[in-house]
Coordinates of C-alpha atoms in Angstrom, one line a residue:
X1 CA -42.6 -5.1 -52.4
X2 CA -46.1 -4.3 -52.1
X3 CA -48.0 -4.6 -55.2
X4 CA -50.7 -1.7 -56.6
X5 CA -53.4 -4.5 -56.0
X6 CA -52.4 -5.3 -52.2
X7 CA -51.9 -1.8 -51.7
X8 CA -55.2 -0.6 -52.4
X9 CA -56.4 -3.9 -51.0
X10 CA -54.9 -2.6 -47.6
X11 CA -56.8 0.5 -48.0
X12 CA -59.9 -2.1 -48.1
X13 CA -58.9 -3.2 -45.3
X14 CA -58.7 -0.4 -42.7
X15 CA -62.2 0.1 -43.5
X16 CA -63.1 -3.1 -43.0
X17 CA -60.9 -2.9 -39.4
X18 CA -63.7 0.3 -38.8
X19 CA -66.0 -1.7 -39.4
X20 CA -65.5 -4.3 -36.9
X21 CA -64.4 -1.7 -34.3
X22 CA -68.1 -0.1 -34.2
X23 CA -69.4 -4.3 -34.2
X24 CA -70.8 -4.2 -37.8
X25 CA -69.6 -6.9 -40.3
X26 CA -65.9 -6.3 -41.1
X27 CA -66.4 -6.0 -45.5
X28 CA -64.4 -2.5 -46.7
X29 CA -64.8 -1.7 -50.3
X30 CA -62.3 0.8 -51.9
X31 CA -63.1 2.2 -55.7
X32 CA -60.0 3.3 -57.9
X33 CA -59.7 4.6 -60.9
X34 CA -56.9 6.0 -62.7
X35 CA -54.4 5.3 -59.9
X36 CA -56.4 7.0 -57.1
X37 CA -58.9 6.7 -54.8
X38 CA -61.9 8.1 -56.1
X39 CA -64.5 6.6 -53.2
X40 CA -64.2 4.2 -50.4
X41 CA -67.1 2.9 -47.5
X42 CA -67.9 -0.2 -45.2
X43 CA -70.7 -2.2 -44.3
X44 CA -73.2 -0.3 -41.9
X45 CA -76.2 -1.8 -40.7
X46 CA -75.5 -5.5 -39.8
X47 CA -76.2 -5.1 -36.3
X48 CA -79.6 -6.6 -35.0
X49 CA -81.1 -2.9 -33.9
X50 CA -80.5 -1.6 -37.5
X51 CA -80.2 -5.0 -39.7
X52 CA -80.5 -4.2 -43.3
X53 CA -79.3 -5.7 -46.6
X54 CA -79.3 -2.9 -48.5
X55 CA -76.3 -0.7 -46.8
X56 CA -73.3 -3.3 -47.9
X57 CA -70.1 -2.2 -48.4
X58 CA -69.8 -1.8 -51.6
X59 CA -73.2 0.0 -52.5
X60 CA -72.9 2.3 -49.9
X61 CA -69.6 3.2 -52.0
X62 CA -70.8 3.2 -55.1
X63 CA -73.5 5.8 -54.3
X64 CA -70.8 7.7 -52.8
X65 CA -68.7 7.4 -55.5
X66 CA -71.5 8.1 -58.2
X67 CA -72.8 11.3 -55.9
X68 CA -69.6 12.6 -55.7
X69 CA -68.4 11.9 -59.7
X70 CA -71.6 11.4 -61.7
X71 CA -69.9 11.7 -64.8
X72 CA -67.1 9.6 -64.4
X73 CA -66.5 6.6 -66.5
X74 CA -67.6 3.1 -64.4
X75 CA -66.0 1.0 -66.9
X76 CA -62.5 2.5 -65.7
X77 CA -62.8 1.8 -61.7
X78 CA -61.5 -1.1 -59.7
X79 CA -63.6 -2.4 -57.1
X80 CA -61.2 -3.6 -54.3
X81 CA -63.8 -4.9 -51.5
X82 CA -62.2 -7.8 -48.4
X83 CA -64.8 -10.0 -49.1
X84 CA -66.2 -11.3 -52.6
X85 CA -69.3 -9.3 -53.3
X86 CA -72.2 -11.3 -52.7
X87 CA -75.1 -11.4 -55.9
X88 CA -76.7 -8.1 -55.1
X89 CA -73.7 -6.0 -55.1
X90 CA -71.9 -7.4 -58.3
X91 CA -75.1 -7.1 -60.4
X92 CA -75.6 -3.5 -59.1
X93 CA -71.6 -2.5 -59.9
X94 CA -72.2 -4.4 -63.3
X95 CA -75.1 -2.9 -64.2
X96 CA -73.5 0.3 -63.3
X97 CA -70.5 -0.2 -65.6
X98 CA -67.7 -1.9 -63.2
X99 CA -65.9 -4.5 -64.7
X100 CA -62.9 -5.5 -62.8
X101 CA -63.3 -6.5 -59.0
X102 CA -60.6 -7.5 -56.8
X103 CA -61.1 -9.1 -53.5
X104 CA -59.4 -10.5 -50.1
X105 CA -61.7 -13.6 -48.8
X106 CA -64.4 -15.5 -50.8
X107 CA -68.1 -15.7 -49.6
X108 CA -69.1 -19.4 -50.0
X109 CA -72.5 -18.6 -49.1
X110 CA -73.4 -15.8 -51.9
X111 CA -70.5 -14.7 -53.5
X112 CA -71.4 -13.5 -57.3
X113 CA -68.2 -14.4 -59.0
X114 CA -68.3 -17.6 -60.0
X115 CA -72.0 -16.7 -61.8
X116 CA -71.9 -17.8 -65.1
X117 CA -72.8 -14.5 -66.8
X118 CA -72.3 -15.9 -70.4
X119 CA -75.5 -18.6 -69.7
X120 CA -77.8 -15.5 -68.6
X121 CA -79.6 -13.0 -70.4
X122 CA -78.5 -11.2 -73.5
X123 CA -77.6 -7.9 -70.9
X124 CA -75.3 -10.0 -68.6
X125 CA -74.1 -12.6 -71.3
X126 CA -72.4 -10.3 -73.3
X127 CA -70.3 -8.5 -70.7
X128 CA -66.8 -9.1 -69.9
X129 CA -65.2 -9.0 -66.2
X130 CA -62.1 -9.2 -64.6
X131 CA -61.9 -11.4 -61.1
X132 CA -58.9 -11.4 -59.6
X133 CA -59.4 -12.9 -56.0
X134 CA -57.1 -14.3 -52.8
X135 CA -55.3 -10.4 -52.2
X136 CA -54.7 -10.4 -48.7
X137 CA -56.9 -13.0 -47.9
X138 CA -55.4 -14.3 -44.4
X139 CA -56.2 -10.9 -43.5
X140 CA -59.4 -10.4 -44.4
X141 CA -60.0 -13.7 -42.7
X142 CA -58.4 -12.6 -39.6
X143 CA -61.2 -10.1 -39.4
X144 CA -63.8 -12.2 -40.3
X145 CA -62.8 -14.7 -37.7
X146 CA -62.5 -12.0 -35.1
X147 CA -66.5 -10.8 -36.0
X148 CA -67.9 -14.6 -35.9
X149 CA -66.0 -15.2 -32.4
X150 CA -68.1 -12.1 -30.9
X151 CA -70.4 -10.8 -33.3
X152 CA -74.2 -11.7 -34.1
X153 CA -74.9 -10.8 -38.1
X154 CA -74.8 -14.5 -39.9
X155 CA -73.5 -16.1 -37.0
X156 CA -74.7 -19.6 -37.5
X157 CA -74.4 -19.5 -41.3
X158 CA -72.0 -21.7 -44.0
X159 CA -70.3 -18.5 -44.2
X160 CA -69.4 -18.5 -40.1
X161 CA -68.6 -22.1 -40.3
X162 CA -66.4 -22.2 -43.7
X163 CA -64.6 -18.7 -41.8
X164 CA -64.3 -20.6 -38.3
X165 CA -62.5 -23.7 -39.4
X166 CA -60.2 -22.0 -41.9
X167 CA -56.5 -22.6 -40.3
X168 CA -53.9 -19.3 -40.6
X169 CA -50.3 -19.0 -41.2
X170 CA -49.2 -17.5 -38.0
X171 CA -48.6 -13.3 -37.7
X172 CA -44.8 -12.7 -38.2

């Protein structure tokens, strides 16, 4: 039985499986609230003609999802993204109101949620997040293996190494 965190999870994963298919770095982000899909997205922009930092995953959903339902309550979505959103895009989803994120494969190189938002400044100290991390993560990292075996975008990073010498269970 599938649970409602692997299921939307899944959901974060075909876009991340878009993603690779048009060469860009395999991270799908999928927002929720109340039970349904209220925005979803992938990275754009990681390949070397159009490199930019700024079109990750999960930004490029969260403008979609703020465009599209600008009164909506932030503190009620779930942020279901394949990999662990890196510094940027956790500060800009809590800034914005998003409190619980739920994610597939860890980023070792700039993954925001182990940062110790209780020894920062009053506006991050006081806030109170939900991590929940590891949902699908062998295949997240079957993607992310897939990318760094043909791809260019962080290629001779920790993050390439850590993903390359990461064993998996074998497909059923």
């Amino acid at each position: 039985m599938t649970s409602t965190h692997e299921h939307y999870m899944d959901l974060a994963l075909e876009e991340a499986r878009k993603a690779l298919a048009e060469g860009e770095f395999p991270v799908g982000c999928v927002m929720v609230s109340e039970d349904r899909i209220i925005a979803k997205g992938r990275r754009q922009n990681s390949q070397e003609e159009t490199r930019n930092e700024i079109d990750h995953a999960e930004v490029l959903t969260l403008r979609r999802l703020i465009r599209e339902h600008p009164t909506l309550d932030l503190s009620q979505v779930l942020v279901y993204s394949t990999l662990e959103p890196c510094l940027m895009c956790y500060s800009t989803m809590l800034l914005s109101g998003i409190r619980t994120f739920v994610w597939a494969y860890e980023d070792v190189m700039g993954g925001g949620g182990n940062l110790p938002l209780y020894m920062l400044n009053t506006l991050y100290a006081q806030m109170k997040v939900e991590l929940i991390d590891r949902v699908r993560r062998d295949e997240s990292l079957r993607l992310f293996q897939q990318f760094f075996q043909n791809g260019e975008y962080w290629q001779e990073s920790l993050l390439s190494r850590y993903t390359m010498a990461q064993s998996l269970e074998p497909n059923p």
